[in-house]
Amino acid sequence: MSFVDYSDADAWLSYLAQVDRTTPFLGSLVRWVETLKRPKRAVVVDVPIQRDDGTIDHFEGYRVHHNTSRGPAKGGIRFHQDATLSEVMALAAWMTIKNAVVGLPYGGGKGAVRVDPAKLSRTELERLTRRYTIEIANIIGPDRDIPAPDVNTNAQVMAWMMDAYALTKGQVVSGVVTGKPIELGGSLGRKDATGEGVYIAAREITARLGQGLDNQKIAIQGFGNVGSAAARSFAQAGARIVAVQDIDGALFCEDGLDVELLSRHKANSGSILGSGTGTEITREQFWLADIDILVPAAIEGQITANIARTIEAKLVVEGANGPTTPEADAILTERGVTVVPDVLANAGGVIVSYFEWVQDHSSYFWREAEVRHKLGQMLTDACDAVWRAHLEHGVTLRDAAYILGCRRVLEAREQRGLYL
Ligand code: NAD
């Protein structure tokens, strides 16, 4: 029985169902499993800001520490008009599992402000970020909870967060957030790390399936930080990005879209449309395109049962968090489509966030080649561990990753014990 009724919370309920699927594989650790089914701490804050015209607006903010058994909470901050506490709880829980799957010394956290940032001016966005940071300042910190960018937040937002936090402490605390600008203690290679990690995970899993990525036809939903960086990595490896869908439309090109041109156009105009590469298709045509690999890199719940029944792809690599509904996941499995789960496929971002945190602690910064090399090693090791669990237990890659992640968290929980 949960202490709060979240019966309308799709993402959180699907996380709970996923944990339940691991219980037959937990052995004596099952005694501790309830730990994973409740957030350790969930904070809801009021974020009032003065608009440029002098009026006052209030927004709801959240920060959730799902679990801190393996270390401080770690996870991004998103600004989105549909964010809810239960969604943030699920996102924080997925971070707990992800950090454990890739072996980072972190628990899981996540935060959000329920706002459409496109409707704020730059100065309003800065005031919102600073006010939200102050409201959660007593639960974040370099050894307590380390936020990072997520949907609609970026290095500039992290710089404001770091500055606001530093003002509360009277000293610079660069390790309080990751994904910062390089000049403020950010890490080389962080910006593209999640997308590059999506590519690495796809490469490692296809290799274990006895396949390669050369000339593979790829569709990407969401051409933001993760989607565009993944597109560049796939294209560099010889794959063809034949279809892209973003918030305002979709594009197709049989020979492969010009990813560099598209990235520049999106950065300059905010849209994928009108760049001159590819032809416009409908959102429905995007899902029906003749492709080998699908990379959802937008938001949760995008691959529904209907889409799962009809997609051509034989491989889905989850750049986004929670993009596949549980019903769709079962259909994909039944159809023999391999799904590389989010907790593995998009872990590149938090891995390089970890590297940034380590560099900040020692004030000694690495070359980009070193960052990328270490990212490749860590993610390859994690793919290997998940693949072995998949073979050992005869389960999907998602179930295998959860078995691995849940076990690691619960082992830490058991070793720490309870304060009696
Ligand atoms: P972003 O804001 O940079 O990009 C998201 C993109 O998706 C935008 O271009 C937006 O227009 C598009 N989009 C949003 N809703 C859409 C819809 N319904 N249909 C089509 N396109 C839509 O965000 P991001 O940082 O790239 O994050 C994308 C996903 O990856 C999220 O699920 C996030 O949690 C996950 N993720 C991000 C990171 C990171 O380091 N940024 C790390 C791990 C996971």
PDB file of C-alpha atoms in Angstrom, residues 99-360:
ATOM      1  CA  ASN A  99      22.919   4.937 -11.887  1.00  0.00           C
ATOM      2  CA  ALA A 100      23.087   1.451 -10.378  1.00  0.00           C
ATOM      3  CA  VAL A 101      23.063  -0.291 -13.795  1.00  0.00           C
ATOM      4  CA  VAL A 102      26.107   1.673 -14.962  1.00  0.00           C
ATOM      5  CA  GLY A 103      27.799   1.431 -11.552  1.00  0.00           C
ATOM      6  CA  LEU A 104      27.852   5.098 -10.499  1.00  0.00           C
ATOM      7  CA  PRO A 105      28.131   5.983  -6.791  1.00  0.00           C
ATOM      8  CA  TYR A 106      24.796   7.786  -6.848  1.00  0.00           C
ATOM      9  CA  GLY A 107      21.184   7.363  -5.892  1.00  0.00           C
ATOM     10  CA  GLY A 108      18.364   8.761  -8.010  1.00  0.00           C
ATOM     11  CA  GLY A 109      16.738  12.181  -8.049  1.00  0.00           C
ATOM     12  CA  LYS A 110      14.828  14.420 -10.422  1.00  0.00           C
ATOM     13  CA  GLY A 111      13.212  17.829 -10.421  1.00  0.00           C
ATOM     14  CA  ALA A 112      10.857  19.926 -12.487  1.00  0.00           C
ATOM     15  CA  VAL A 113       8.998  23.183 -12.699  1.00  0.00           C
ATOM     16  CA  ARG A 114       5.533  23.029 -14.209  1.00  0.00           C
ATOM     17  CA  VAL A 115       6.021  25.801 -16.759  1.00  0.00           C
ATOM     18  CA  ASP A 116       6.208  26.278 -20.509  1.00  0.00           C
ATOM     19  CA  PRO A 117       9.573  28.057 -20.782  1.00  0.00           C
ATOM     20  CA  ALA A 118       8.779  29.142 -24.357  1.00  0.00           C
ATOM     21  CA  LYS A 119       6.306  31.567 -22.790  1.00  0.00           C
ATOM     22  CA  LEU A 120       8.962  33.245 -20.608  1.00  0.00           C
ATOM     23  CA  SER A 121      11.467  35.908 -21.619  1.00  0.00           C
ATOM     24  CA  ARG A 122      15.140  35.183 -20.915  1.00  0.00           C
ATOM     25  CA  THR A 123      15.099  37.362 -17.794  1.00  0.00           C
ATOM     26  CA  GLU A 124      11.914  35.667 -16.544  1.00  0.00           C
ATOM     27  CA  LEU A 125      13.529  32.272 -17.132  1.00  0.00           C
ATOM     28  CA  GLU A 126      16.553  33.359 -15.112  1.00  0.00           C
ATOM     29  CA  ARG A 127      14.359  34.619 -12.247  1.00  0.00           C
ATOM     30  CA  LEU A 128      12.369  31.360 -12.296  1.00  0.00           C
ATOM     31  CA  THR A 129      15.538  29.258 -12.222  1.00  0.00           C
ATOM     32  CA  ARG A 130      17.083  31.229  -9.379  1.00  0.00           C
ATOM     33  CA  ARG A 131      13.904  31.237  -7.293  1.00  0.00           C
ATOM     34  CA  TYR A 132      13.385  27.486  -7.795  1.00  0.00           C
ATOM     35  CA  THR A 133      17.028  26.857  -6.817  1.00  0.00           C
ATOM     36  CA  ILE A 134      16.643  28.846  -3.599  1.00  0.00           C
ATOM     37  CA  GLU A 135      13.433  26.948  -2.780  1.00  0.00           C
ATOM     38  CA  ILE A 136      15.223  23.577  -3.050  1.00  0.00           C
ATOM     39  CA  ALA A 137      18.638  24.791  -1.791  1.00  0.00           C
ATOM     40  CA  ASN A 138      18.316  22.968   1.521  1.00  0.00           C
ATOM     41  CA  ILE A 139      18.046  19.551  -0.127  1.00  0.00           C
ATOM     42  CA  ILE A 140      20.622  19.884  -2.947  1.00  0.00           C
ATOM     43  CA  GLY A 141      24.412  20.037  -2.668  1.00  0.00           C
ATOM     44  CA  PRO A 142      27.496  18.311  -4.086  1.00  0.00           C
ATOM     45  CA  ASP A 143      27.268  15.483  -1.531  1.00  0.00           C
ATOM     46  CA  ARG A 144      23.488  15.493  -1.176  1.00  0.00           C
ATOM     47  CA  ASP A 145      21.780  15.877  -4.542  1.00  0.00           C
ATOM     48  CA  ILE A 146      23.320  17.031  -7.825  1.00  0.00           C
ATOM     49  CA  PRO A 147      20.907  18.323 -10.524  1.00  0.00           C
ATOM     50  CA  ALA A 148      21.703  18.422 -14.254  1.00  0.00           C
ATOM     51  CA  PRO A 149      19.969  19.487 -17.500  1.00  0.00           C
ATOM     52  CA  ASP A 150      16.923  17.675 -18.847  1.00  0.00           C
ATOM     53  CA  VAL A 151      14.019  18.662 -21.116  1.00  0.00           C
ATOM     54  CA  ASN A 152      14.064  22.442 -21.778  1.00  0.00           C
ATOM     55  CA  THR A 153      17.032  23.123 -19.487  1.00  0.00           C
ATOM     56  CA  ASN A 154      20.648  23.561 -20.549  1.00  0.00           C
ATOM     57  CA  ALA A 155      24.127  24.722 -19.512  1.00  0.00           C
ATOM     58  CA  GLN A 156      22.910  28.319 -18.997  1.00  0.00           C
ATOM     59  CA  VAL A 157      20.177  27.152 -16.614  1.00  0.00           C
ATOM     60  CA  MET A 158      22.783  25.130 -14.715  1.00  0.00           C
ATOM     61  CA  ALA A 159      25.047  28.209 -14.495  1.00  0.00           C
ATOM     62  CA  TRP A 160      22.188  30.213 -12.906  1.00  0.00           C
ATOM     63  CA  MET A 161      21.458  27.344 -10.517  1.00  0.00           C
ATOM     64  CA  MET A 162      25.101  27.121  -9.478  1.00  0.00           C
ATOM     65  CA  ASP A 163      25.301  30.878  -8.962  1.00  0.00           C
ATOM     66  CA  ALA A 164      22.076  31.017  -6.910  1.00  0.00           C
ATOM     67  CA  TYR A 165      23.250  28.123  -4.742  1.00  0.00           C
ATOM     68  CA  ALA A 166      26.708  29.719  -4.305  1.00  0.00           C
ATOM     69  CA  LEU A 167      25.054  32.905  -3.025  1.00  0.00           C
ATOM     70  CA  THR A 168      23.249  30.926  -0.294  1.00  0.00           C
ATOM     71  CA  LYS A 169      26.581  29.405   0.818  1.00  0.00           C
ATOM     72  CA  GLY A 170      28.827  32.443   0.423  1.00  0.00           C
ATOM     73  CA  GLN A 171      31.282  30.400  -1.639  1.00  0.00           C
ATOM     74  CA  VAL A 172      31.635  28.828  -5.065  1.00  0.00           C
ATOM     75  CA  VAL A 173      30.287  25.265  -5.111  1.00  0.00           C
ATOM     76  CA  SER A 174      30.867  24.067  -8.657  1.00  0.00           C
ATOM     77  CA  GLY A 175      29.957  20.434  -7.917  1.00  0.00           C
ATOM     78  CA  VAL A 176      26.330  21.255  -6.973  1.00  0.00           C
ATOM     79  CA  VAL A 177      25.153  20.833 -10.573  1.00  0.00           C
ATOM     80  CA  THR A 178      26.561  19.155 -13.673  1.00  0.00           C
ATOM     81  CA  GLY A 179      26.078  20.024 -17.320  1.00  0.00           C
ATOM     82  CA  LYS A 180      27.536  23.495 -16.599  1.00  0.00           C
ATOM     83  CA  PRO A 181      29.350  25.685 -19.127  1.00  0.00           C
ATOM     84  CA  ILE A 182      33.013  24.662 -19.510  1.00  0.00           C
ATOM     85  CA  GLU A 183      34.167  28.018 -18.070  1.00  0.00           C
ATOM     86  CA  LEU A 184      32.345  27.261 -14.781  1.00  0.00           C
ATOM     87  CA  GLY A 185      33.709  23.763 -14.234  1.00  0.00           C
ATOM     88  CA  GLY A 186      31.734  21.872 -16.854  1.00  0.00           C
ATOM     89  CA  SER A 187      33.217  18.840 -18.546  1.00  0.00           C
ATOM     90  CA  LEU A 188      34.268  18.618 -22.145  1.00  0.00           C
ATOM     91  CA  GLY A 189      32.055  16.087 -23.883  1.00  0.00           C
ATOM     92  CA  ARG A 190      29.062  16.509 -21.529  1.00  0.00           C
ATOM     93  CA  LYS A 191      26.732  18.263 -23.978  1.00  0.00           C
ATOM     94  CA  ASP A 192      26.711  15.410 -26.505  1.00  0.00           C
ATOM     95  CA  ALA A 193      27.256  12.599 -23.986  1.00  0.00           C
ATOM     96  CA  THR A 194      23.672  11.306 -23.792  1.00  0.00           C
ATOM     97  CA  GLY A 195      23.305  11.166 -27.577  1.00  0.00           C
ATOM     98  CA  GLU A 196      26.738   9.628 -28.006  1.00  0.00           C
ATOM     99  CA  GLY A 197      25.820   7.082 -25.348  1.00  0.00           C
ATOM    100  CA  VAL A 198      22.654   6.180 -27.272  1.00  0.00           C
ATOM    101  CA  TYR A 199      24.851   5.417 -30.252  1.00  0.00           C
ATOM    102  CA  ILE A 200      27.357   3.415 -28.150  1.00  0.00           C
ATOM    103  CA  ALA A 201      24.559   1.333 -26.594  1.00  0.00           C
ATOM    104  CA  ALA A 202      23.076   0.669 -30.058  1.00  0.00           C
ATOM    105  CA  ARG A 203      26.500  -0.312 -31.396  1.00  0.00           C
ATOM    106  CA  GLU A 204      27.212  -2.669 -28.486  1.00  0.00           C
ATOM    107  CA  ILE A 205      23.818  -4.388 -28.542  1.00  0.00           C
ATOM    108  CA  THR A 206      23.707  -4.768 -32.351  1.00  0.00           C
ATOM    109  CA  ALA A 207      27.222  -6.267 -32.213  1.00  0.00           C
ATOM    110  CA  ARG A 208      25.988  -8.845 -29.696  1.00  0.00           C
ATOM    111  CA  LEU A 209      23.062  -9.563 -32.033  1.00  0.00           C
ATOM    112  CA  GLY A 210      25.641 -10.264 -34.747  1.00  0.00           C
ATOM    113  CA  GLN A 211      24.821  -7.079 -36.699  1.00  0.00           C
ATOM    114  CA  GLY A 212      26.401  -3.700 -37.470  1.00  0.00           C
ATOM    115  CA  LEU A 213      25.176  -0.130 -37.881  1.00  0.00           C
ATOM    116  CA  ASP A 214      26.607   0.600 -41.320  1.00  0.00           C
ATOM    117  CA  ASN A 215      23.890   1.816 -43.694  1.00  0.00           C
ATOM    118  CA  GLN A 216      21.160   1.065 -41.137  1.00  0.00           C
ATOM    119  CA  LYS A 217      18.071   3.242 -41.580  1.00  0.00           C
ATOM    120  CA  ILE A 218      17.325   5.207 -38.434  1.00  0.00           C
ATOM    121  CA  ALA A 219      14.337   7.301 -37.308  1.00  0.00           C
ATOM    122  CA  ILE A 220      14.688   9.731 -34.402  1.00  0.00           C
ATOM    123  CA  GLN A 221      11.810  11.310 -32.495  1.00  0.00           C
ATOM    124  CA  GLY A 222      12.862  14.516 -30.703  1.00  0.00           C
ATOM    125  CA  PHE A 223      15.638  16.592 -32.228  1.00  0.00           C
ATOM    126  CA  GLY A 224      16.811  18.283 -29.036  1.00  0.00           C
ATOM    127  CA  ASN A 225      19.974  17.749 -27.038  1.00  0.00           C
ATOM    128  CA  VAL A 226      19.776  13.938 -27.023  1.00  0.00           C
ATOM    129  CA  GLY A 227      18.222  13.327 -30.451  1.00  0.00           C
ATOM    130  CA  SER A 228      20.476  15.655 -32.427  1.00  0.00           C
ATOM    131  CA  ALA A 229      23.692  14.394 -30.785  1.00  0.00           C
ATOM    132  CA  ALA A 230      22.615  10.778 -31.323  1.00  0.00           C
ATOM    133  CA  ALA A 231      21.871  11.587 -34.977  1.00  0.00           C
ATOM    134  CA  ARG A 232      25.383  12.995 -35.460  1.00  0.00           C
ATOM    135  CA  SER A 233      27.030   9.941 -33.849  1.00  0.00           C
ATOM    136  CA  PHE A 234      24.966   7.470 -35.897  1.00  0.00           C
ATOM    137  CA  ALA A 235      25.638   9.389 -39.121  1.00  0.00           C
ATOM    138  CA  GLN A 236      29.391   9.482 -38.389  1.00  0.00           C
ATOM    139  CA  ALA A 237      29.286   5.690 -37.961  1.00  0.00           C
ATOM    140  CA  GLY A 238      27.803   5.278 -41.460  1.00  0.00           C
ATOM    141  CA  ALA A 239      24.125   4.900 -40.565  1.00  0.00           C
ATOM    142  CA  ARG A 240      21.425   6.860 -42.422  1.00  0.00           C
ATOM    143  CA  ILE A 241      19.076   9.135 -40.456  1.00  0.00           C
ATOM    144  CA  VAL A 242      16.086   8.736 -42.777  1.00  0.00           C
ATOM    145  CA  ALA A 243      13.358  10.252 -40.581  1.00  0.00           C
ATOM    146  CA  VAL A 244      13.194  12.848 -37.812  1.00  0.00           C
ATOM    147  CA  GLN A 245      10.150  14.029 -35.881  1.00  0.00           C
ATOM    148  CA  ASP A 246      10.145  17.053 -33.598  1.00  0.00           C
ATOM    149  CA  ILE A 247       7.436  19.024 -31.831  1.00  0.00           C
ATOM    150  CA  ASP A 248       6.399  20.940 -34.960  1.00  0.00           C
ATOM    151  CA  GLY A 249       6.635  18.338 -37.709  1.00  0.00           C
ATOM    152  CA  ALA A 250       8.560  15.491 -39.311  1.00  0.00           C
ATOM    153  CA  LEU A 251      11.047  15.003 -42.161  1.00  0.00           C
ATOM    154  CA  PHE A 252      12.056  12.079 -44.371  1.00  0.00           C
ATOM    155  CA  CYS A 253      14.930  11.390 -46.770  1.00  0.00           C
ATOM    156  CA  GLU A 254      15.609   7.875 -48.091  1.00  0.00           C
ATOM    157  CA  ASP A 255      19.330   8.601 -48.606  1.00  0.00           C
ATOM    158  CA  GLY A 256      19.719  10.102 -45.158  1.00  0.00           C
ATOM    159  CA  LEU A 257      19.040  13.635 -43.888  1.00  0.00           C
ATOM    160  CA  ASP A 258      21.917  16.122 -43.701  1.00  0.00           C
ATOM    161  CA  VAL A 259      22.245  15.969 -39.917  1.00  0.00           C
ATOM    162  CA  GLU A 260      24.771  18.808 -39.571  1.00  0.00           C
ATOM    163  CA  LEU A 261      22.601  21.140 -41.647  1.00  0.00           C
ATOM    164  CA  LEU A 262      19.510  20.144 -39.671  1.00  0.00           C
ATOM    165  CA  SER A 263      21.271  20.698 -36.316  1.00  0.00           C
ATOM    166  CA  ARG A 264      22.444  24.168 -37.360  1.00  0.00           C
ATOM    167  CA  HIS A 265      18.990  25.069 -38.661  1.00  0.00           C
ATOM    168  CA  LYS A 266      17.279  23.877 -35.460  1.00  0.00           C
ATOM    169  CA  ALA A 267      19.792  25.800 -33.331  1.00  0.00           C
ATOM    170  CA  ASN A 268      19.188  29.005 -35.327  1.00  0.00           C
ATOM    171  CA  SER A 269      15.431  28.811 -35.944  1.00  0.00           C
ATOM    172  CA  GLY A 270      14.143  26.526 -33.185  1.00  0.00           C
ATOM    173  CA  SER A 271      12.473  24.295 -35.797  1.00  0.00           C
ATOM    174  CA  ILE A 272      13.462  21.322 -37.957  1.00  0.00           C
ATOM    175  CA  LEU A 273      11.237  22.618 -40.766  1.00  0.00           C
ATOM    176  CA  GLY A 274      12.547  24.706 -43.634  1.00  0.00           C
ATOM    177  CA  SER A 275      16.191  23.615 -43.451  1.00  0.00           C
ATOM    178  CA  GLY A 276      16.352  22.377 -47.039  1.00  0.00           C
ATOM    179  CA  THR A 277      17.150  18.752 -46.133  1.00  0.00           C
ATOM    180  CA  GLY A 278      14.459  16.088 -46.551  1.00  0.00           C
ATOM    181  CA  THR A 279      10.771  16.394 -47.360  1.00  0.00           C
ATOM    182  CA  GLU A 280       8.002  17.028 -44.860  1.00  0.00           C
ATOM    183  CA  ILE A 281       5.923  14.045 -43.773  1.00  0.00           C
ATOM    184  CA  THR A 282       3.055  13.729 -41.296  1.00  0.00           C
ATOM    185  CA  ARG A 283       3.530  12.521 -37.719  1.00  0.00           C
ATOM    186  CA  GLU A 284       1.730   9.280 -38.679  1.00  0.00           C
ATOM    187  CA  GLN A 285       4.023   8.704 -41.680  1.00  0.00           C
ATOM    188  CA  PHE A 286       7.018   9.091 -39.369  1.00  0.00           C
ATOM    189  CA  TRP A 287       5.927   6.090 -37.291  1.00  0.00           C
ATOM    190  CA  LEU A 288       5.263   3.989 -40.410  1.00  0.00           C
ATOM    191  CA  ALA A 289       8.580   4.733 -42.150  1.00  0.00           C
ATOM    192  CA  ASP A 290      10.672   1.862 -43.503  1.00  0.00           C
ATOM    193  CA  ILE A 291      13.492   1.810 -40.919  1.00  0.00           C
ATOM    194  CA  ASP A 292      15.799  -0.577 -39.073  1.00  0.00           C
ATOM    195  CA  ILE A 293      16.248   1.329 -35.809  1.00  0.00           C
ATOM    196  CA  LEU A 294      13.922   3.694 -33.921  1.00  0.00           C
ATOM    197  CA  VAL A 295      15.338   6.162 -31.401  1.00  0.00           C
ATOM    198  CA  PRO A 296      12.648   7.874 -29.297  1.00  0.00           C
ATOM    199  CA  ALA A 297      14.403  10.941 -27.810  1.00  0.00           C
ATOM    200  CA  ALA A 298      11.546  13.293 -26.836  1.00  0.00           C
ATOM    201  CA  ILE A 299       9.404  12.551 -23.777  1.00  0.00           C
ATOM    202  CA  GLU A 300       7.553   9.691 -22.033  1.00  0.00           C
ATOM    203  CA  GLY A 301       4.778   7.527 -23.419  1.00  0.00           C
ATOM    204  CA  GLN A 302       5.383   8.128 -27.130  1.00  0.00           C
ATOM    205  CA  ILE A 303       5.522   4.493 -28.324  1.00  0.00           C
ATOM    206  CA  THR A 304       1.977   3.365 -27.689  1.00  0.00           C
ATOM    207  CA  ALA A 305       0.448  -0.057 -28.366  1.00  0.00           C
ATOM    208  CA  ASN A 306      -0.792   1.049 -31.802  1.00  0.00           C
ATOM    209  CA  ILE A 307       2.626   2.304 -32.804  1.00  0.00           C
ATOM    210  CA  ALA A 308       4.304  -0.833 -31.422  1.00  0.00           C
ATOM    211  CA  ARG A 309       2.069  -2.999 -33.616  1.00  0.00           C
ATOM    212  CA  THR A 310       3.054  -1.221 -36.810  1.00  0.00           C
ATOM    213  CA  ILE A 311       6.651   0.029 -36.611  1.00  0.00           C
ATOM    214  CA  GLU A 312       9.096  -1.500 -39.077  1.00  0.00           C
ATOM    215  CA  ALA A 313      12.142  -1.233 -36.797  1.00  0.00           C
ATOM    216  CA  LYS A 314      13.742  -4.381 -35.403  1.00  0.00           C
ATOM    217  CA  LEU A 315      15.579  -2.385 -32.736  1.00  0.00           C
ATOM    218  CA  VAL A 316      14.358   0.426 -30.448  1.00  0.00           C
ATOM    219  CA  VAL A 317      17.007   2.392 -28.563  1.00  0.00           C
ATOM    220  CA  GLU A 318      15.432   4.537 -25.851  1.00  0.00           C
ATOM    221  CA  GLY A 319      17.123   7.944 -25.805  1.00  0.00           C
ATOM    222  CA  ALA A 320      14.199   9.441 -23.868  1.00  0.00           C
ATOM    223  CA  ASN A 321      13.181   8.329 -20.390  1.00  0.00           C
ATOM    224  CA  GLY A 322      10.121   6.084 -20.386  1.00  0.00           C
ATOM    225  CA  PRO A 323       9.188   6.528 -24.076  1.00  0.00           C
ATOM    226  CA  THR A 324       7.547   3.073 -24.385  1.00  0.00           C
ATOM    227  CA  THR A 325       4.283   2.297 -22.576  1.00  0.00           C
ATOM    228  CA  PRO A 326       4.235  -1.092 -20.771  1.00  0.00           C
ATOM    229  CA  GLU A 327       1.581  -2.370 -23.202  1.00  0.00           C
ATOM    230  CA  ALA A 328       3.693  -1.330 -26.182  1.00  0.00           C
ATOM    231  CA  ASP A 329       6.757  -2.915 -24.589  1.00  0.00           C
ATOM    232  CA  ALA A 330       4.976  -6.286 -24.391  1.00  0.00           C
ATOM    233  CA  ILE A 331       3.889  -6.010 -28.043  1.00  0.00           C
ATOM    234  CA  LEU A 332       7.419  -5.196 -29.177  1.00  0.00           C
ATOM    235  CA  THR A 333       8.761  -8.225 -27.299  1.00  0.00           C
ATOM    236  CA  GLU A 334       6.098 -10.429 -28.845  1.00  0.00           C
ATOM    237  CA  ARG A 335       7.000  -9.130 -32.307  1.00  0.00           C
ATOM    238  CA  GLY A 336      10.687  -9.901 -31.734  1.00  0.00           C
ATOM    239  CA  VAL A 337      11.747  -6.233 -31.618  1.00  0.00           C
ATOM    240  CA  THR A 338      14.761  -5.726 -29.342  1.00  0.00           C
ATOM    241  CA  VAL A 339      14.420  -2.750 -26.983  1.00  0.00           C
ATOM    242  CA  VAL A 340      17.567  -1.229 -25.476  1.00  0.00           C
ATOM    243  CA  PRO A 341      16.010   0.276 -22.327  1.00  0.00           C
ATOM    244  CA  ASP A 342      16.381   3.911 -21.256  1.00  0.00           C
ATOM    245  CA  VAL A 343      18.204   2.984 -18.032  1.00  0.00           C
ATOM    246  CA  LEU A 344      21.046   1.720 -20.219  1.00  0.00           C
ATOM    247  CA  ALA A 345      20.680   3.539 -23.548  1.00  0.00           C
ATOM    248  CA  ASN A 346      20.577   7.114 -22.225  1.00  0.00           C
ATOM    249  CA  ALA A 347      23.027   6.675 -19.339  1.00  0.00           C
ATOM    250  CA  GLY A 348      25.822   8.462 -21.258  1.00  0.00           C
ATOM    251  CA  GLY A 349      24.670  11.823 -19.887  1.00  0.00           C
ATOM    252  CA  VAL A 350      24.820  10.869 -16.239  1.00  0.00           C
ATOM    253  CA  ILE A 351      28.112   9.034 -16.771  1.00  0.00           C
ATOM    254  CA  VAL A 352      29.778  12.212 -18.054  1.00  0.00           C
ATOM    255  CA  SER A 353      27.962  14.198 -15.340  1.00  0.00           C
ATOM    256  CA  TYR A 354      29.731  11.900 -12.911  1.00  0.00           C
ATOM    257  CA  PHE A 355      33.038  12.644 -14.645  1.00  0.00           C
ATOM    258  CA  GLU A 356      32.265  16.373 -14.338  1.00  0.00           C
ATOM    259  CA  TRP A 357      31.565  16.012 -10.609  1.00  0.00           C
ATOM    260  CA  VAL A 358      34.818  14.080 -10.138  1.00  0.00           C
ATOM    261  CA  GLN A 359      36.750  16.772 -12.060  1.00  0.00           C
ATOM    262  CA  ASP A 360      35.098  19.542 -10.005  1.00  0.00           C
TER     263      ASP A 360
END
